[in-house]
Short mmCIF file of C-alpha atoms in Angstrom, two decimals:
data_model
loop_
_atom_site.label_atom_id
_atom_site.label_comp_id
_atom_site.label_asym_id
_atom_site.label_seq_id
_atom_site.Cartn_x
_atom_site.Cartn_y
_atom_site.Cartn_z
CA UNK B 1 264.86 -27.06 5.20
CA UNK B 2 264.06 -24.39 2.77
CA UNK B 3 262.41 -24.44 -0.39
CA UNK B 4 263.09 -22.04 -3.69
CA UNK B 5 261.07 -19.27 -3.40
CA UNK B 6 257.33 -18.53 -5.02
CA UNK B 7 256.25 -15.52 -6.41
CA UNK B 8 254.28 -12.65 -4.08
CA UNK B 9 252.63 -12.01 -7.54
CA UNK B 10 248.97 -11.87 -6.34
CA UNK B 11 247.13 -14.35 -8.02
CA UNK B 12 243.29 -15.49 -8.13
CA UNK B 13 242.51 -18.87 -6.02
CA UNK B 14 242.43 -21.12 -9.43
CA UNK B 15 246.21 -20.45 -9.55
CA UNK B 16 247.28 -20.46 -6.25
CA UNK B 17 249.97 -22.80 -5.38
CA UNK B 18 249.27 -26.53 -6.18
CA UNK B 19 248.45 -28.76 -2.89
CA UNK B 20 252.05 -29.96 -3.18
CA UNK B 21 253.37 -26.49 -2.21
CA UNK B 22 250.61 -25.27 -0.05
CA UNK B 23 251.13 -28.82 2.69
CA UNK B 24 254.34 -26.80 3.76
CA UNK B 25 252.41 -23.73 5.19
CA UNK B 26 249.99 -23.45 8.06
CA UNK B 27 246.91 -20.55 8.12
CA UNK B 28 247.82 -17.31 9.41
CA UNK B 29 246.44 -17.61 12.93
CA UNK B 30 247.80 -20.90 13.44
CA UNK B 31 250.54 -21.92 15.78
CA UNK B 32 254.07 -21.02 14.91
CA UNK B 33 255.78 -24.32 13.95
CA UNK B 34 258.24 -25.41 16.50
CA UNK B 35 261.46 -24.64 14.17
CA UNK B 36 260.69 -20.96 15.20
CA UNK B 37 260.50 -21.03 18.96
CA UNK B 38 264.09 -22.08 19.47
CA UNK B 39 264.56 -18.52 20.43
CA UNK B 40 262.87 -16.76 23.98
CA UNK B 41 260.32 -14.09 23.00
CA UNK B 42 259.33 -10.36 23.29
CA UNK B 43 256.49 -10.05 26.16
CA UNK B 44 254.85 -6.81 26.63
CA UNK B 45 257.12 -4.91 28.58
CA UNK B 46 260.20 -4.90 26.91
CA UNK B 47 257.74 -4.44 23.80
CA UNK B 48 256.84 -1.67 25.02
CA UNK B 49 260.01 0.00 25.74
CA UNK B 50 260.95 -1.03 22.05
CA UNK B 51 258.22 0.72 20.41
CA UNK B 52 258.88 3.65 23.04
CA UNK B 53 262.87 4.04 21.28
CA UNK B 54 261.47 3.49 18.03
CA UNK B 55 259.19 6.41 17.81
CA UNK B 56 260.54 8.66 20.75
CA UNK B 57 263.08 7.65 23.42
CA UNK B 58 262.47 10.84 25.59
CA UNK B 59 262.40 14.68 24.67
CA UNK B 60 265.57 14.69 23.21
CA UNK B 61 265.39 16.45 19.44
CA UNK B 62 262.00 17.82 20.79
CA UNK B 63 264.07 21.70 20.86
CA UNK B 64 264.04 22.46 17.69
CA UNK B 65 259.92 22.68 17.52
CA UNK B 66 260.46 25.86 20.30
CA UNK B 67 263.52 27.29 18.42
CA UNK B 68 260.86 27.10 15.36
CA UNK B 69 257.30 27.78 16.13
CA UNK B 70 257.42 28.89 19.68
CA UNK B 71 256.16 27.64 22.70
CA UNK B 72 252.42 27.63 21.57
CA UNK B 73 252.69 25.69 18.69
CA UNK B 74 255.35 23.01 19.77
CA UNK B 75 252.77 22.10 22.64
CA UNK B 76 249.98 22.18 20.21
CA UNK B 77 252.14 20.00 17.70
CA UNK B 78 252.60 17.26 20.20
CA UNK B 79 248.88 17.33 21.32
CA UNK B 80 247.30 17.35 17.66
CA UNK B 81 249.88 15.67 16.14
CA UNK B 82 249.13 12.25 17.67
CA UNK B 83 246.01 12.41 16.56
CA UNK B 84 246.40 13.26 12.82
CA UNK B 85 249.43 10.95 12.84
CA UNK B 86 250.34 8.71 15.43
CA UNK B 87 247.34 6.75 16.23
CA UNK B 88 246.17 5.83 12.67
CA UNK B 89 249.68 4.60 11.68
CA UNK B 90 249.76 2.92 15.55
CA UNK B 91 246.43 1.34 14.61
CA UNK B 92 247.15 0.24 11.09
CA UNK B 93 250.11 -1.24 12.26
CA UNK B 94 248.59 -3.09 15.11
CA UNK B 95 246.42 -4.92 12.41
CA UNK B 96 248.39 -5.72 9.75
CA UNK B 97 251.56 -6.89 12.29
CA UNK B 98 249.03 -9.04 13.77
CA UNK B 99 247.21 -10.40 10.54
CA UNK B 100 251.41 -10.78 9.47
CA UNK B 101 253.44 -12.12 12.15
CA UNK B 102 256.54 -12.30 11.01
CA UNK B 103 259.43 -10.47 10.53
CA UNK B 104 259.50 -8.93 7.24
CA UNK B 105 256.65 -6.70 8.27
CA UNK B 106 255.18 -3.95 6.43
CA UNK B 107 257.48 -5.84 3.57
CA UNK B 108 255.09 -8.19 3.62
CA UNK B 109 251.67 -5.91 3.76
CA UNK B 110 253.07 -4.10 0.66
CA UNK B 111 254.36 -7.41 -1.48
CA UNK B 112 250.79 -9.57 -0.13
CA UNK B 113 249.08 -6.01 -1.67
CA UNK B 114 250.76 -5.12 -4.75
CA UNK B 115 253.31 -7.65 -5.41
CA UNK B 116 257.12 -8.41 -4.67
CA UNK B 117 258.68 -5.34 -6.55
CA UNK B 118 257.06 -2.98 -4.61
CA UNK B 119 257.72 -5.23 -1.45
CA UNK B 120 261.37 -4.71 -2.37
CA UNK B 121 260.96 -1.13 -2.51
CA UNK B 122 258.95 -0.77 0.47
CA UNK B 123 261.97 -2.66 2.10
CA UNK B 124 264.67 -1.16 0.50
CA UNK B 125 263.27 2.75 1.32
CA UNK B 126 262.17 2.05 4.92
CA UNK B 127 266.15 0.23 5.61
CA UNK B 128 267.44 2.75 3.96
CA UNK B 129 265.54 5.33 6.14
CA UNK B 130 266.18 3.13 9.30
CA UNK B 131 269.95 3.71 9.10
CA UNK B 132 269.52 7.52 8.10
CA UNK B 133 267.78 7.87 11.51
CA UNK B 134 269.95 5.29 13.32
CA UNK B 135 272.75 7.78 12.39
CA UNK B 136 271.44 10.46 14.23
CA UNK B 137 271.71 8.94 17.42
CA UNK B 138 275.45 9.19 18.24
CA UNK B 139 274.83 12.51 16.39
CA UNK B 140 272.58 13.47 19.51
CA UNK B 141 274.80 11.66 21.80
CA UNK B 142 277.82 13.24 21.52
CA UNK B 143 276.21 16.84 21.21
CA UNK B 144 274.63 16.44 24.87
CA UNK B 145 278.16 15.68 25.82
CA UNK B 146 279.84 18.36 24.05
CA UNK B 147 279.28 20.80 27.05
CA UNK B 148 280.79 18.09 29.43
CA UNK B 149 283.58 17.33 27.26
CA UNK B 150 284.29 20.08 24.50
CA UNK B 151 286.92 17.40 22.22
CA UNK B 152 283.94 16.16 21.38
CA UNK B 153 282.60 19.30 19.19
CA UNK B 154 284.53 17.99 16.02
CA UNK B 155 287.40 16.15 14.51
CA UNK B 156 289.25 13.18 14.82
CA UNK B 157 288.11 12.87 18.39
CA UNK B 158 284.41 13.07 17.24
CA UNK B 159 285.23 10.76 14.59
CA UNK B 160 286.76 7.92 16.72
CA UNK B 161 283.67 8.18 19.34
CA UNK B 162 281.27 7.92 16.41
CA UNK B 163 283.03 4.15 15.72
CA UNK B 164 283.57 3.48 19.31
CA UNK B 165 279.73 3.54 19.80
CA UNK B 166 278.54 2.28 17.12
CA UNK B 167 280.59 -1.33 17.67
CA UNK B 168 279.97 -1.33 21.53
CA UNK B 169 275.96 -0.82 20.59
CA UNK B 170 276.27 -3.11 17.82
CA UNK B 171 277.58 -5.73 19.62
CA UNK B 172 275.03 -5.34 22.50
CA UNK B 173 272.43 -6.15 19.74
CA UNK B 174 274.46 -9.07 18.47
CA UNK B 175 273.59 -10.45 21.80
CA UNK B 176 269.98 -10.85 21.67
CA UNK B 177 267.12 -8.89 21.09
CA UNK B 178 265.20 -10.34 25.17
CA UNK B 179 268.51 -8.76 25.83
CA UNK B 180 267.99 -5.32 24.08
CA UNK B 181 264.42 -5.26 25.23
CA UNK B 182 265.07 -5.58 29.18
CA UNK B 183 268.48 -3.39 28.56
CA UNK B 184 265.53 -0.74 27.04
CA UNK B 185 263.47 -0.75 30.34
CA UNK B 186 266.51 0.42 32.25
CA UNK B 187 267.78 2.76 30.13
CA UNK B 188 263.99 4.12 29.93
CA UNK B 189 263.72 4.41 33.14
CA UNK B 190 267.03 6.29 33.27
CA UNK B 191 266.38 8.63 30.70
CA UNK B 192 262.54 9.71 31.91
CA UNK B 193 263.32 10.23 36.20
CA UNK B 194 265.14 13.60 35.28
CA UNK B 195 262.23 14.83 33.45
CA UNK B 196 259.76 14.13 36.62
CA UNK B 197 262.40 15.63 38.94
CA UNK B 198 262.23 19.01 36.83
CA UNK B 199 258.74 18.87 36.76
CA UNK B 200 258.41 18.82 40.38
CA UNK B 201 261.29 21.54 41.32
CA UNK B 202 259.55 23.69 38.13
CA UNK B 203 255.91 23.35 39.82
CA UNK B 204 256.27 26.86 42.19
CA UNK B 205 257.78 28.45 39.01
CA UNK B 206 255.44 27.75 36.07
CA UNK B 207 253.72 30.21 34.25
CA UNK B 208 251.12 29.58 31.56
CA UNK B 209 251.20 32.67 29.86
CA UNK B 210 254.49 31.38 28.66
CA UNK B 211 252.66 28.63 27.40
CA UNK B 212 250.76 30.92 24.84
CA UNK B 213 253.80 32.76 23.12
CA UNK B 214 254.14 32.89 19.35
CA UNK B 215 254.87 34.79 16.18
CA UNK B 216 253.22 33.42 13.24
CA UNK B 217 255.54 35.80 11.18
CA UNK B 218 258.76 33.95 12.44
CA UNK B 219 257.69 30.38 12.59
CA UNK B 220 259.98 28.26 10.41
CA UNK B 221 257.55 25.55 9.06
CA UNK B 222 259.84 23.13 7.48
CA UNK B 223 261.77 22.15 10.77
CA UNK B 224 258.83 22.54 12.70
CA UNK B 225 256.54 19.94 10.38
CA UNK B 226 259.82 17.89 10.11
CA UNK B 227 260.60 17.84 14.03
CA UNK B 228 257.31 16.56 14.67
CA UNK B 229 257.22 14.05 11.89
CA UNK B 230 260.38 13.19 12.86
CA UNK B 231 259.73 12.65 16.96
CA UNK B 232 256.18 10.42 16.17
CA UNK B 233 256.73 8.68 13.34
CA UNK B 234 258.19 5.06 13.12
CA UNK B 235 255.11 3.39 14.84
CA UNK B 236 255.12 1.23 11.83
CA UNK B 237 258.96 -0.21 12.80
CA UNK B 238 257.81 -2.62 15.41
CA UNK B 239 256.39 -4.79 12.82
CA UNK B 240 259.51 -6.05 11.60
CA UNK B 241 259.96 -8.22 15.17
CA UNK B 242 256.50 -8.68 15.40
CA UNK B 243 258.03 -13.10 14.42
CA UNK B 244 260.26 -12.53 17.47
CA UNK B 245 256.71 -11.18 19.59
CA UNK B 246 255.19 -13.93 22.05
CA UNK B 247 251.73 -14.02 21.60
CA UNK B 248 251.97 -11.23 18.71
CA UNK B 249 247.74 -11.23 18.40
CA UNK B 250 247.46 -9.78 21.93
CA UNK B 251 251.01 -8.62 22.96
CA UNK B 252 251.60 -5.91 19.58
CA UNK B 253 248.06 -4.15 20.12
CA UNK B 254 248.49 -3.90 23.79
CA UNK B 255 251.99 -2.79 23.70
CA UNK B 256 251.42 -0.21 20.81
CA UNK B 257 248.69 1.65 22.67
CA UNK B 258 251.06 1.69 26.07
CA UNK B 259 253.80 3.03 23.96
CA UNK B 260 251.94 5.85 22.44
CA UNK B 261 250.77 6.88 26.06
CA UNK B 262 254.21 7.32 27.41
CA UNK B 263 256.02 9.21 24.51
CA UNK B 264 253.38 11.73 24.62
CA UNK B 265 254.05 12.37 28.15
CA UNK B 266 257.39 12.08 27.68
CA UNK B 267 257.21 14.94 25.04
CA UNK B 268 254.60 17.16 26.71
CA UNK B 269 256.33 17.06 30.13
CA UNK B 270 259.23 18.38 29.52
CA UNK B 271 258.11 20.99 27.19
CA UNK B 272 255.38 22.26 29.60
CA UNK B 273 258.23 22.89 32.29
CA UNK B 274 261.09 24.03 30.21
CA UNK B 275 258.46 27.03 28.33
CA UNK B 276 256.74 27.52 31.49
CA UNK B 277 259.45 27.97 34.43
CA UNK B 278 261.72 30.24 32.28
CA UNK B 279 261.48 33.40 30.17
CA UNK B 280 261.09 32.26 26.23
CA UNK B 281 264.22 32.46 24.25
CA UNK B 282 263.73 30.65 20.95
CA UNK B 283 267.26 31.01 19.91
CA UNK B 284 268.67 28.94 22.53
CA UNK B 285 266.52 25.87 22.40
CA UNK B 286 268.60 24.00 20.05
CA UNK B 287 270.02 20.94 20.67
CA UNK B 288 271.01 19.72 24.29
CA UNK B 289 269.15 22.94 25.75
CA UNK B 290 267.28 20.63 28.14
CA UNK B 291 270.50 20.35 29.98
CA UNK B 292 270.28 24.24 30.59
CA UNK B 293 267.22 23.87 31.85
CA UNK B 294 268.08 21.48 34.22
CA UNK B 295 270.86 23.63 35.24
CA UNK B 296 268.82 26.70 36.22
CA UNK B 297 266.11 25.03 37.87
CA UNK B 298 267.88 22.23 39.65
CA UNK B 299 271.90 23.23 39.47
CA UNK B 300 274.85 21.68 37.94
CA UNK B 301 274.25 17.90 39.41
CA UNK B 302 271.04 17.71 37.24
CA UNK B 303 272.62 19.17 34.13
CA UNK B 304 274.93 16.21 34.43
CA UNK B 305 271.83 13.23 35.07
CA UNK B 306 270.25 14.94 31.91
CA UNK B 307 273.04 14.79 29.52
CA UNK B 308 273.69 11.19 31.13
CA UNK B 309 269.68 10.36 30.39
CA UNK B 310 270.48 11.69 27.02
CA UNK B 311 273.25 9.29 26.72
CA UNK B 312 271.33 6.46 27.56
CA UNK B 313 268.38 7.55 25.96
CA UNK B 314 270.05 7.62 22.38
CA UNK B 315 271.40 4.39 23.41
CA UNK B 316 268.07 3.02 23.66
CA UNK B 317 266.93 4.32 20.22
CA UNK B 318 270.08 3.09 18.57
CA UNK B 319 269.34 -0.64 19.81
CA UNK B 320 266.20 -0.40 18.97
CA UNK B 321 266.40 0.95 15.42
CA UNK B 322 269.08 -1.80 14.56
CA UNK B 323 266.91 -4.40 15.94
CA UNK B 324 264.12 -3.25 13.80
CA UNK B 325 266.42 -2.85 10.49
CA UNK B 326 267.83 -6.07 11.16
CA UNK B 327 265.36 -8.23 11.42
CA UNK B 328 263.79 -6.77 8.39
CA UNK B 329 266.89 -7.83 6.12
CA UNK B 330 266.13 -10.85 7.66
CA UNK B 331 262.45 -11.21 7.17
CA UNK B 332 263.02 -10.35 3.59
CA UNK B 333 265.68 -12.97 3.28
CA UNK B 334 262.95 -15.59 4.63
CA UNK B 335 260.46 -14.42 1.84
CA UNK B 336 263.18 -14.67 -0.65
CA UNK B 337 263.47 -11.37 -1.66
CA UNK B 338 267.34 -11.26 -0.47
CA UNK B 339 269.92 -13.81 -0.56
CA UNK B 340 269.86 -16.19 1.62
CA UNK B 341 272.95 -15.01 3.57
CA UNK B 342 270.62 -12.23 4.93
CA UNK B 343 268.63 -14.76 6.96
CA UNK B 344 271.29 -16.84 8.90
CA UNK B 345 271.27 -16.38 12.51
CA UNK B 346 273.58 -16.03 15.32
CA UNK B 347 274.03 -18.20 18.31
CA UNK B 348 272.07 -15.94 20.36
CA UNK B 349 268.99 -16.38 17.21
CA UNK B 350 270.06 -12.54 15.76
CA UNK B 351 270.39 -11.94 12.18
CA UNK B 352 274.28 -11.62 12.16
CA UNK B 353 274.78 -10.20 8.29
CA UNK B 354 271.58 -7.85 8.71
CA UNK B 355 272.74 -5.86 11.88
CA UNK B 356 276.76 -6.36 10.19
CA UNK B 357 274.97 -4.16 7.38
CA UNK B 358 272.99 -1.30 9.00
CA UNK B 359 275.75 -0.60 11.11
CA UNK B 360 278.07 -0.59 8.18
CA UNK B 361 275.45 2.02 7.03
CA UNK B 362 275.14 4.07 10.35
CA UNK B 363 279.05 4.49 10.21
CA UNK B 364 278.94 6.05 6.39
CA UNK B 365 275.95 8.08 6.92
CA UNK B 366 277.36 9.40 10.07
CA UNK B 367 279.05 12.77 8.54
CA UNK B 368 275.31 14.18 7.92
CA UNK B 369 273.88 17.09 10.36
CA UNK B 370 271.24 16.58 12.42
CA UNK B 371 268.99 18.90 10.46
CA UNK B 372 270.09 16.86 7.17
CA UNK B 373 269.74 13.57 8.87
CA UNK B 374 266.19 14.61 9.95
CA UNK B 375 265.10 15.63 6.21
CA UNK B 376 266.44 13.05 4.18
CA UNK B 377 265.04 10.37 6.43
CA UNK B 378 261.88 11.92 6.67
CA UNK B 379 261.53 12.28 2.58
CA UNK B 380 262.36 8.51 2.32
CA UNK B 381 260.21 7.28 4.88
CA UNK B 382 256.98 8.97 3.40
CA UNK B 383 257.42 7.07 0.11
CA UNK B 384 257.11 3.68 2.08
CA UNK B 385 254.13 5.18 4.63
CA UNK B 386 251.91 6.03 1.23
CA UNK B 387 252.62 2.06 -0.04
CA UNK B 388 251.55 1.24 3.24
CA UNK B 389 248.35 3.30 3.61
CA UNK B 390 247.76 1.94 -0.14
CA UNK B 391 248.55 -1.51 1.18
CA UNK B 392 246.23 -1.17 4.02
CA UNK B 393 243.23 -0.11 1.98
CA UNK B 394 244.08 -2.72 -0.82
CA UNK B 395 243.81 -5.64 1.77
CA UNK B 396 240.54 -4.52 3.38
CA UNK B 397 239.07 -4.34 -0.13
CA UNK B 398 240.33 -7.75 -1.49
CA UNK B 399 240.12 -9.66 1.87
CA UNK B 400 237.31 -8.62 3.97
CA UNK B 401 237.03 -11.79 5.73
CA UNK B 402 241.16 -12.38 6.43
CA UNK B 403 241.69 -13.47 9.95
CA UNK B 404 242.98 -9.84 11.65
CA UNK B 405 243.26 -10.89 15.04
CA UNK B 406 243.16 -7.53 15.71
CA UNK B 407 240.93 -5.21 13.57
CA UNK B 408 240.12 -1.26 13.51
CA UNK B 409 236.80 -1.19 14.32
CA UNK B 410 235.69 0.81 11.05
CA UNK B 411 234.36 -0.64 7.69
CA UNK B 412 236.32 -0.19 4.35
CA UNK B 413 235.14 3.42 3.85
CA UNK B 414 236.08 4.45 7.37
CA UNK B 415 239.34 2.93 6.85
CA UNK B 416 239.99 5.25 3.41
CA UNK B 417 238.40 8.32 5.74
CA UNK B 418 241.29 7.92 8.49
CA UNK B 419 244.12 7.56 6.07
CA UNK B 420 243.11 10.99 4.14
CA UNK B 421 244.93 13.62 6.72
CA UNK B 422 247.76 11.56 7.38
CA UNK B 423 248.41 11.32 3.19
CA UNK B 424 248.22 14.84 3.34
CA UNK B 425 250.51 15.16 6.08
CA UNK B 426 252.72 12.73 4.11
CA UNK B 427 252.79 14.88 0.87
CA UNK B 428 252.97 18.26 2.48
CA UNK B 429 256.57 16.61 4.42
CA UNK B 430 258.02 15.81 1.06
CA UNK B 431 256.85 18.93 -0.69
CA UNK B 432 258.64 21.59 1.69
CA UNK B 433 262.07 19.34 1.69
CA UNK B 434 265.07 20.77 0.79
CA UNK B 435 266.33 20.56 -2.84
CA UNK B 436 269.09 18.69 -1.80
CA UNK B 437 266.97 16.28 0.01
CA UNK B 438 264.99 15.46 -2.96
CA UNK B 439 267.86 14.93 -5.06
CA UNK B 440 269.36 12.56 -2.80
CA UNK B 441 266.02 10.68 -1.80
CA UNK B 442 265.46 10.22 -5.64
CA UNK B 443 268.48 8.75 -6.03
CA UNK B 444 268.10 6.36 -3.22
CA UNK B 445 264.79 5.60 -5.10
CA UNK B 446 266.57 5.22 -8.55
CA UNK B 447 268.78 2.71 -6.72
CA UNK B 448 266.24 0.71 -5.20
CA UNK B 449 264.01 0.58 -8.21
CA UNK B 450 267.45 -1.00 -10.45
CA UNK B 451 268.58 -2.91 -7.36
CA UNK B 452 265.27 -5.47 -7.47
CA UNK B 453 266.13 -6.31 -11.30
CA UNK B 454 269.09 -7.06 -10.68
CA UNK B 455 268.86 -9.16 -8.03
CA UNK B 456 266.66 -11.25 -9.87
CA UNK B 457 269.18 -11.72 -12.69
CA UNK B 458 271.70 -12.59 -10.43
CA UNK B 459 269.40 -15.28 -8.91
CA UNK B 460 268.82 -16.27 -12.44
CA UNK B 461 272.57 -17.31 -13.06
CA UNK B 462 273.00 -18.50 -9.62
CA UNK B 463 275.30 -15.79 -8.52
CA UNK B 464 273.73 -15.58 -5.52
CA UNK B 465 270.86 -18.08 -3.66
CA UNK B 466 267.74 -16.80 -2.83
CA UNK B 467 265.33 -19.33 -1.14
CA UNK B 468 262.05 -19.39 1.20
CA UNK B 469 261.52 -20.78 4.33
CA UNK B 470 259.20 -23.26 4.22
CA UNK B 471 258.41 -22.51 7.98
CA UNK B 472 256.16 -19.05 6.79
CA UNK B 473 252.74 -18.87 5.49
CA UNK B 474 252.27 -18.87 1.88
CA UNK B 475 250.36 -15.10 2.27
CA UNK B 476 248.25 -15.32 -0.79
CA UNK B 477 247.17 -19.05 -0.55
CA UNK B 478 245.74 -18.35 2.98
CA UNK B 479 243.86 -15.39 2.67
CA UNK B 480 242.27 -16.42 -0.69
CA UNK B 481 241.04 -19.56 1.39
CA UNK B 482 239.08 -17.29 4.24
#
């Protein structure tokens, strides 16, 4: 059963929803009703692995920081980075996925915080950004290849393998997301053994001074800022399974903080022996140069396991973007900010018409370079990071005493402190985009911002059906109650 849906307009406790209403929804905290545990569950270490080809998925697209800051500064970036970046949004996320468990995710921290139009834009920039970077990855995948099989440089050829992997991956995820989790440990595992191998043949050969090379006057600063941003962001994207999670209070914090841990490594490893067992040439680490590396320092049988772990590795990050996307059309369809189509599921308890439309997506975007792919979704995703951060602040303000099952262990004023550098990080991504980029992020943004009014007017005239599940929290009614 479903019931029409009710405003995310925040409201003050007098008008909250009438005790008619409010019988159909449990506290946030309480047990899931059993309607939603007809399908198995995320544990931690397929969560992990998740998280892991959200955000990273190995070193490849790490070249381009080398090619334009030298070896100096891309090890630097991937050391300080974290810190300005990754572990606030890890940390935010980990507390509002777990004071949220459901699948809309950071949907729902914007429309609980400043009401169901900017929900929809939150959701409507961070999809849209979802299937910009879930384009990349056959991108990636077929330029690791291109040395092992040259048709694939361009054309028709290039074309038809784009498709080809897109509905082979697609289907996979059609399957079942227990499915895509324990398929991600393998291909993890796949992707990250070359990298150790390297490491050890590389040992004898390092050199640190190679470590410390760089030329301020040459360092490109737009695709260095935007390779970085681009290899740690998307902490945040776990949130939208964080309804398919078992024991989401424990399991999300855990598996965010094990996550972060290995795609560090993952970057810093590689980087430390490719700069450090061979004489710096910045030109040449562009895409797929890992596979070089390999070559020289371990012969032509490793060149080939690297460009397979790149296979498998974008693999990984494809799965796991469209499970993330997905689920977040579907989420968003349970709030009633979509029509209900959006929030049927398949036999196997995926959301059919969500991962139908972000591969649709994928397949149209896929004509973009990499560099384009990079900047556009970068641009977009900022826009939804700064409603978060606002959302994030907003919550601690007007809730204090919300059940978080997890919480960052800093008051309201600490909170506002940590968000500061990462804002500016945000801005300073969208200022140094491309023209082009702008123009094509604002009108993304124009779209979204005409698309919510007129989805309400079609709901109006019954053109389409919107409704909410009555098996969610009402968000407003419970936290207005702690």
């Amino acid at each position: 059963m479903q019931k029409q849906r009710n405003s995310f307009q925040l409201q003050t406790p007098s008008t909250i929803m009438d005790a008619n209403n409010a019988a159909d929804y449990s506290p946030i905290g309480s047990p899931p009703s059993p309607k939603l545990n007809n399908y198995r569950k995320v544990s931690i270490l397929p969560l992990v692995f998740l998280i892991f080809y959200e955000v990273s998925g190995g070193p490849f697209g790490v070249e381009d920081s080398v090619n334009a800051a030298g070896p100096l500064l891309a090890i630097l970036g991937f050391l300080v980075f974290p810190l300005v970046w990754s572990i606030p949004e890890a940390l935010i996320t980990a507390e509002l996925s777990t004071m949220f468990p459901e699948n809309g995710g950071y949907v729902v921290w914007v429309s609980s915080a400043l009401g169901p139009f900017w929900g929809f834009q939150q959701g409507w920039m961070k999809w849209l950004s979802g299937v910009i970077d879930n384009a990349l990855y056959p991108v990636l995948f077929l330029d690791y290849l291109k040395p092992a099989i040259p048709a694939l440089e361009d054309g028709f050829i290039r074309m038809v393998a784009v498709l080809v992997l897109t509905v082979m991956l697609t289907l996979l995820n059609y399957r079942g997301l227990t499915i895509v989790g324990w398929a991600a440990i393998l291909l993890g595992v796949i992707s990250l053994l070359p990298f150790l191998l390297m490491g050890v043949i590389a040992f004898p050969k390092l050199e640190p001074s190679r470590w410390l090379v760089v030329d301020f006057g040459k360092v490109n600063w737009t695709l260095y800022l935007n390779t970085l941003f681009w290899n740690l962001n998307y902490w945040d994207s776990i949130s939208t399974l964080a309804g398919e999670v078992e024991n989401p209070g424990k399991t999300l914090p855990k598996s965010l903080f094990y996550a972060l841990i290995l795609t560090i490594f993952s970057y810093l490893i590689p980087l430390l022996v490719g700069t450090g067992a061979l004489p710096v040439d910045q030109d040449r680490w562009t895409d797929g140069y890992f596979s070089e590396i390999a070559k020289v320092l371990g012969g032509v049988w490793l060149m080939y396991w690297v460009q397979a772990a790149s296979a498998v590795s974008n693999m990984g990050m494809f799965m796991a973007e469209m499970s993330s996307d997905s689920f977040q059309l579907l989420g968003m369809a349970e709030r009633g900010m979509l029509p209900e189509f959006f929030s049927k599921r398949s036999r196997y308890g995926t959301p059919s018409i969500g991962i139908l439309f972000s591969a649709s997506g994928v397949v149209l975007l896929s004509w973009m370079s990499f560099q384009e792919i990079v900047a556009a979704e970068n641009f977009l995703y900022c826009f939804g990071m700064i409603m978060e951060f606002v959302a994030f602040i907003k919550l601690r303000i007007d809730y204090p005493g919300a059940m978080r099952p997890f919480k960052i262990p800093l008051g309201t004023g600490g909170a506002v402190v940590m968000c500061i550098l990462p804002g500016l990080l945000l801005v300073v991504v969208m200022v140094i985009a491309p023209l082009k980029v702008m123009a094509i992020s604002a009108a993304a943004i124009v779209v979204g911002l005409g698309m919510h009014p007129c989805l309400q007017y079609a709901e109006r005239n019954h053109w389409l059906k919107f409704s909410k599940s009555s098996e969610l929290v009402d968000i407003h009614s419970s936290l207005t109650s702690v």
